[in-house]
């Protein structure tokens, strides 16, 4: 029997409650949207940034100005373009990746529409526009240096989508699901318009792919990471998968920094 995780139980509770209401489809859709995108509301425009960081405003192809944050790379070090999970923010990205920043890595902490005081409403198509804009900015900042795209959880879906539109230097996902609809109970799937079909994207990748998943992840089951790994192996994608014993949905930042060093070494000497 398949185990139902806390995220799936939360979706099920919403669906079973709201389906009791006659004509509740718009309410149901909004409630599910808010569960998928529980956007932090603290404005990044007025947030206190860590030393060396600056706010970065990008302009999307559909006319929005989205503010994220960035820290420049030390000479000769790669830049990381990081897409955070659904309940996180660009500010929390800088905190989580502080050990990597201390090693000289640059970070462009992408933010999403509807998050952290940014305009717009989050959805898969909109986040794709945001990703494209932040990718162009990160590529500019990286100059001739290496740019590694990192996606955590929902941000892994954003990163996979970017990889389907751009050839990246490398793609790293952390705690990422096979598809968004696979994360919700069947009764709710008809109300989930966004797909983030990461499993289908894996065989189409044309860049090195590195998968990281904590074995104690109770948000995105490690079995989903295994499915992504199997798809990458079957498609003979370059890169490797790494599972972390005892790690939850947010592996330790210092450990991630060490793993990034391993990834860069692999890219330098495949």
Tab-separated table of C-alpha atoms in Angstrom:
chain	number	residue	atom	x	y	z
A	1	UNK	CA	0.000	0.000	0.000
A	2	UNK	CA	1.313	3.436	-0.927
A	3	UNK	CA	2.017	5.650	2.069
A	4	UNK	CA	0.277	9.025	2.068
A	5	UNK	CA	2.558	11.837	3.213
A	6	UNK	CA	1.655	15.016	5.112
A	7	UNK	CA	1.532	17.172	1.993
A	8	UNK	CA	-0.941	14.800	0.353
A	9	UNK	CA	-3.040	14.608	3.512
A	10	UNK	CA	-3.226	18.407	3.582
A	11	UNK	CA	-4.510	18.507	0.011
A	12	UNK	CA	-7.027	15.761	0.763
A	13	UNK	CA	-8.362	17.608	3.813
A	14	UNK	CA	-8.967	20.741	1.758
A	15	UNK	CA	-10.634	18.863	-1.078
A	16	UNK	CA	-12.934	16.780	1.105
A	17	UNK	CA	-14.013	19.865	3.041
A	18	UNK	CA	-14.697	22.124	0.103
A	19	UNK	CA	-16.388	19.508	-2.063
A	20	UNK	CA	-19.176	19.534	0.526
A	21	UNK	CA	-20.045	23.032	-0.636
A	22	UNK	CA	-22.320	23.342	-3.647
A	23	UNK	CA	-20.765	25.255	-6.542
A	24	UNK	CA	-17.429	25.485	-4.756
A	25	UNK	CA	-15.123	24.931	-7.741
A	26	UNK	CA	-13.626	28.475	-7.764
A	27	UNK	CA	-13.064	28.317	-4.007
A	28	UNK	CA	-11.503	24.883	-4.310
A	29	UNK	CA	-9.172	25.977	-7.095
A	30	UNK	CA	-8.030	28.993	-5.106
A	31	UNK	CA	-7.481	26.926	-1.968
A	32	UNK	CA	-5.391	24.392	-3.858
A	33	UNK	CA	-3.433	27.204	-5.506
A	34	UNK	CA	-2.683	28.698	-2.094
A	35	UNK	CA	-1.434	25.315	-0.873
A	36	UNK	CA	0.846	24.935	-3.880
A	37	UNK	CA	2.104	28.515	-3.636
A	38	UNK	CA	2.023	29.594	0.057
A	39	UNK	CA	3.945	32.740	-0.802
A	40	UNK	CA	5.843	34.583	1.933
A	41	UNK	CA	4.603	38.166	2.047
A	42	UNK	CA	7.542	39.987	3.673
A	43	UNK	CA	8.686	42.433	0.953
A	44	UNK	CA	12.172	41.756	-0.302
A	45	UNK	CA	12.345	45.433	-1.270
A	46	UNK	CA	12.687	46.402	2.407
A	47	UNK	CA	14.421	43.282	3.769
A	48	UNK	CA	17.832	43.509	5.421
A	49	UNK	CA	20.304	41.767	3.128
A	50	UNK	CA	23.376	39.871	4.328
A	51	UNK	CA	26.800	41.383	3.776
A	52	UNK	CA	27.784	41.467	0.118
A	53	UNK	CA	24.237	40.900	-1.171
A	54	UNK	CA	22.227	43.218	-3.360
A	55	UNK	CA	18.680	43.334	-4.648
A	56	UNK	CA	18.256	42.340	-8.289
A	57	UNK	CA	15.284	43.414	-10.396
A	58	UNK	CA	14.570	41.488	-13.604
A	59	UNK	CA	11.958	42.203	-16.241
A	60	UNK	CA	9.934	39.286	-17.564
A	61	UNK	CA	8.748	38.791	-21.107
A	62	UNK	CA	5.145	39.252	-19.950
A	63	UNK	CA	5.829	42.660	-18.457
A	64	UNK	CA	6.515	42.202	-14.737
A	65	UNK	CA	9.409	43.479	-12.665
A	66	UNK	CA	10.487	40.781	-10.186
A	67	UNK	CA	12.992	41.441	-7.407
A	68	UNK	CA	15.378	38.790	-6.111
A	69	UNK	CA	18.838	38.989	-4.587
A	70	UNK	CA	22.411	38.157	-5.531
A	71	UNK	CA	25.943	37.827	-4.206
A	72	UNK	CA	28.858	37.945	-6.629
A	73	UNK	CA	31.175	34.968	-7.081
A	74	UNK	CA	34.816	35.118	-6.079
A	75	UNK	CA	37.239	35.032	-9.019
A	76	UNK	CA	37.265	31.602	-10.642
A	77	UNK	CA	34.259	30.291	-8.694
A	78	UNK	CA	30.925	29.253	-10.240
A	79	UNK	CA	27.661	31.154	-9.881
A	80	UNK	CA	24.576	29.328	-8.610
A	81	UNK	CA	21.149	30.306	-9.909
A	82	UNK	CA	18.817	28.992	-7.183
A	83	UNK	CA	15.071	28.437	-7.513
A	84	UNK	CA	13.587	27.938	-4.048
A	85	UNK	CA	10.745	25.723	-2.848
A	86	UNK	CA	7.102	26.718	-2.666
A	87	UNK	CA	7.133	28.049	0.906
A	88	UNK	CA	10.564	29.659	0.824
A	89	UNK	CA	11.954	32.920	-0.533
A	90	UNK	CA	15.039	34.493	-2.069
A	91	UNK	CA	16.061	35.641	1.415
A	92	UNK	CA	15.921	32.103	2.809
A	93	UNK	CA	17.990	30.968	-0.189
A	94	UNK	CA	20.813	33.278	0.867
A	95	UNK	CA	20.649	31.883	4.411
A	96	UNK	CA	20.628	28.246	3.281
A	97	UNK	CA	23.483	28.693	0.819
A	98	UNK	CA	25.622	30.792	3.171
A	99	UNK	CA	28.232	27.990	3.511
A	100	UNK	CA	28.598	27.848	-0.282
A	101	UNK	CA	28.827	31.635	-0.424
A	102	UNK	CA	31.598	31.471	2.207
A	103	UNK	CA	33.507	29.182	-0.187
A	104	UNK	CA	33.331	31.878	-2.861
A	105	UNK	CA	30.310	30.703	-4.850
A	106	UNK	CA	28.159	33.405	-6.317
A	107	UNK	CA	24.409	33.080	-5.801
A	108	UNK	CA	21.551	34.560	-7.743
A	109	UNK	CA	18.545	33.918	-5.512
A	110	UNK	CA	15.593	33.947	-7.893
A	111	UNK	CA	12.221	35.096	-6.611
A	112	UNK	CA	8.760	34.462	-8.030
A	113	UNK	CA	5.779	36.566	-8.954
A	114	UNK	CA	3.405	36.874	-6.028
A	115	UNK	CA	6.223	36.168	-3.560
A	116	UNK	CA	7.992	38.568	-1.206
A	117	UNK	CA	5.993	41.592	-2.310
A	118	UNK	CA	6.490	40.980	-6.029
A	119	UNK	CA	3.568	41.628	-8.405
A	120	UNK	CA	1.576	38.925	-10.167
A	121	UNK	CA	0.125	35.534	-9.300
A	122	UNK	CA	2.274	32.419	-9.197
A	123	UNK	CA	1.605	29.561	-11.591
A	124	UNK	CA	3.733	27.268	-13.770
A	125	UNK	CA	3.621	29.489	-16.856
A	126	UNK	CA	4.358	32.641	-14.863
A	127	UNK	CA	7.271	31.087	-12.979
A	128	UNK	CA	8.704	30.029	-16.345
A	129	UNK	CA	8.791	33.705	-17.371
A	130	UNK	CA	10.456	34.561	-14.056
A	131	UNK	CA	13.015	31.780	-14.508
A	132	UNK	CA	13.942	32.944	-18.003
A	133	UNK	CA	14.497	36.497	-16.759
A	134	UNK	CA	16.633	35.418	-13.800
A	135	UNK	CA	18.598	33.042	-16.025
A	136	UNK	CA	19.504	35.914	-18.365
A	137	UNK	CA	20.587	38.015	-15.372
A	138	UNK	CA	22.566	35.163	-13.803
A	139	UNK	CA	24.300	34.435	-17.110
A	140	UNK	CA	25.255	38.097	-17.377
A	141	UNK	CA	26.645	38.101	-13.843
A	142	UNK	CA	28.540	34.841	-14.350
A	143	UNK	CA	30.274	36.322	-17.394
A	144	UNK	CA	32.501	33.614	-18.809
A	145	UNK	CA	32.318	31.607	-15.594
A	146	UNK	CA	30.274	28.494	-14.948
A	147	UNK	CA	26.589	28.905	-14.091
A	148	UNK	CA	24.977	26.013	-12.193
A	149	UNK	CA	21.186	25.993	-11.920
A	150	UNK	CA	19.864	24.622	-8.612
A	151	UNK	CA	16.201	23.860	-7.922
A	152	UNK	CA	14.773	22.823	-4.548
A	153	UNK	CA	11.398	21.046	-4.316
A	154	UNK	CA	8.947	23.085	-6.437
A	155	UNK	CA	11.962	25.059	-7.625
A	156	UNK	CA	13.241	21.818	-9.118
A	157	UNK	CA	10.217	21.887	-11.394
A	158	UNK	CA	11.002	25.486	-12.322
A	159	UNK	CA	14.618	24.468	-13.025
A	160	UNK	CA	13.575	21.459	-15.134
A	161	UNK	CA	11.357	23.761	-17.171
A	162	UNK	CA	14.252	26.153	-17.707
A	163	UNK	CA	16.462	23.246	-18.818
A	164	UNK	CA	13.855	22.347	-21.436
A	165	UNK	CA	14.221	25.844	-22.921
A	166	UNK	CA	17.955	26.505	-22.394
A	167	UNK	CA	21.143	24.458	-22.487
A	168	UNK	CA	22.558	24.832	-18.981
A	169	UNK	CA	26.110	24.307	-17.756
A	170	UNK	CA	24.649	21.929	-15.156
A	171	UNK	CA	21.340	21.215	-13.421
A	172	UNK	CA	21.054	20.269	-9.738
A	173	UNK	CA	17.773	19.322	-8.069
A	174	UNK	CA	17.242	18.888	-4.330
A	175	UNK	CA	14.194	17.066	-2.956
A	176	UNK	CA	12.273	17.376	-6.206
A	177	UNK	CA	9.117	15.455	-7.120
A	178	UNK	CA	8.335	13.486	-10.285
A	179	UNK	CA	5.328	15.670	-11.099
A	180	UNK	CA	3.093	18.032	-9.171
A	181	UNK	CA	-0.028	15.952	-9.776
A	182	UNK	CA	1.716	12.889	-8.347
A	183	UNK	CA	1.995	14.829	-5.088
A	184	UNK	CA	-1.759	15.221	-4.593
A	185	UNK	CA	-4.554	12.663	-4.073
A	186	UNK	CA	-6.377	11.546	-7.216
A	187	UNK	CA	-9.550	13.298	-6.072
A	188	UNK	CA	-7.784	16.664	-6.302
A	189	UNK	CA	-5.816	16.223	-9.519
A	190	UNK	CA	-8.536	17.574	-11.783
A	191	UNK	CA	-8.268	20.885	-9.933
A	192	UNK	CA	-4.469	21.139	-10.319
A	193	UNK	CA	-3.742	22.895	-13.604
A	194	UNK	CA	0.040	23.131	-13.159
A	195	UNK	CA	1.946	19.987	-14.059
A	196	UNK	CA	5.712	20.368	-13.502
A	197	UNK	CA	6.161	16.987	-15.198
A	198	UNK	CA	9.793	16.543	-14.199
A	199	UNK	CA	9.905	12.815	-14.884
A	200	UNK	CA	8.994	13.397	-18.524
A	201	UNK	CA	11.641	16.115	-18.838
A	202	UNK	CA	14.590	14.048	-17.586
A	203	UNK	CA	15.192	12.092	-20.846
A	204	UNK	CA	15.230	15.354	-22.833
A	205	UNK	CA	18.018	16.997	-20.809
A	206	UNK	CA	21.097	18.029	-22.770
A	207	UNK	CA	23.195	19.091	-19.756
A	208	UNK	CA	24.791	17.229	-16.830
A	209	UNK	CA	22.176	16.430	-14.187
A	210	UNK	CA	22.873	15.976	-10.476
A	211	UNK	CA	20.136	14.727	-8.157
A	212	UNK	CA	20.199	15.196	-4.360
A	213	UNK	CA	17.543	13.726	-2.060
A	214	UNK	CA	17.341	13.176	1.690
A	215	UNK	CA	16.244	9.686	2.704
A	216	UNK	CA	14.245	11.163	5.616
A	217	UNK	CA	12.389	13.634	3.396
A	218	UNK	CA	8.761	13.529	4.555
A	219	UNK	CA	7.616	16.231	2.116
A	220	UNK	CA	8.740	14.724	-1.192
A	221	UNK	CA	9.236	10.957	-0.767
A	222	UNK	CA	12.706	9.642	-1.555
A	223	UNK	CA	10.976	7.158	-3.879
A	224	UNK	CA	10.270	10.073	-6.222
A	225	UNK	CA	13.965	10.889	-6.290
A	226	UNK	CA	14.603	7.266	-7.142
A	227	UNK	CA	12.189	7.493	-10.083
A	228	UNK	CA	13.995	10.564	-11.401
A	229	UNK	CA	17.317	8.757	-10.957
A	230	UNK	CA	16.065	5.724	-12.889
A	231	UNK	CA	14.872	7.949	-15.730
A	232	UNK	CA	18.243	9.724	-15.889
A	233	UNK	CA	20.120	6.418	-15.816
A	234	UNK	CA	17.929	4.925	-18.557
A	235	UNK	CA	18.488	8.022	-20.696
A	236	UNK	CA	22.263	7.856	-20.019
A	237	UNK	CA	22.344	11.435	-18.747
A	238	UNK	CA	25.800	12.568	-17.517
A	239	UNK	CA	26.045	13.408	-13.820
A	240	UNK	CA	25.200	11.463	-10.684
A	241	UNK	CA	22.610	11.004	-7.948
A	242	UNK	CA	23.351	11.369	-4.253
A	243	UNK	CA	21.080	10.337	-1.385
A	244	UNK	CA	21.726	11.645	2.129
A	245	UNK	CA	21.079	9.281	5.018
A	246	UNK	CA	18.942	10.969	7.681
A	247	UNK	CA	18.503	14.231	5.754
A	248	UNK	CA	15.071	15.814	5.545
A	249	UNK	CA	13.581	18.100	2.887
A	250	UNK	CA	16.186	20.792	3.670
A	251	UNK	CA	19.609	19.136	3.838
A	252	UNK	CA	22.247	20.944	5.875
A	253	UNK	CA	23.733	23.939	4.043
A	254	UNK	CA	27.322	23.013	4.885
A	255	UNK	CA	26.764	19.529	3.497
A	256	UNK	CA	25.243	20.999	0.341
A	257	UNK	CA	28.310	23.191	-0.062
A	258	UNK	CA	30.529	20.105	0.123
A	259	UNK	CA	28.328	18.320	-2.431
A	260	UNK	CA	28.556	21.317	-4.757
A	261	UNK	CA	32.346	21.050	-4.536
A	262	UNK	CA	32.016	17.404	-5.629
A	263	UNK	CA	29.781	18.426	-8.524
A	264	UNK	CA	32.208	21.103	-9.716
A	265	UNK	CA	35.096	18.632	-9.511
A	266	UNK	CA	33.067	16.180	-11.602
A	267	UNK	CA	32.312	18.884	-14.169
A	268	UNK	CA	36.017	19.776	-14.328
A	269	UNK	CA	37.057	16.127	-14.707
A	270	UNK	CA	34.067	14.083	-15.990
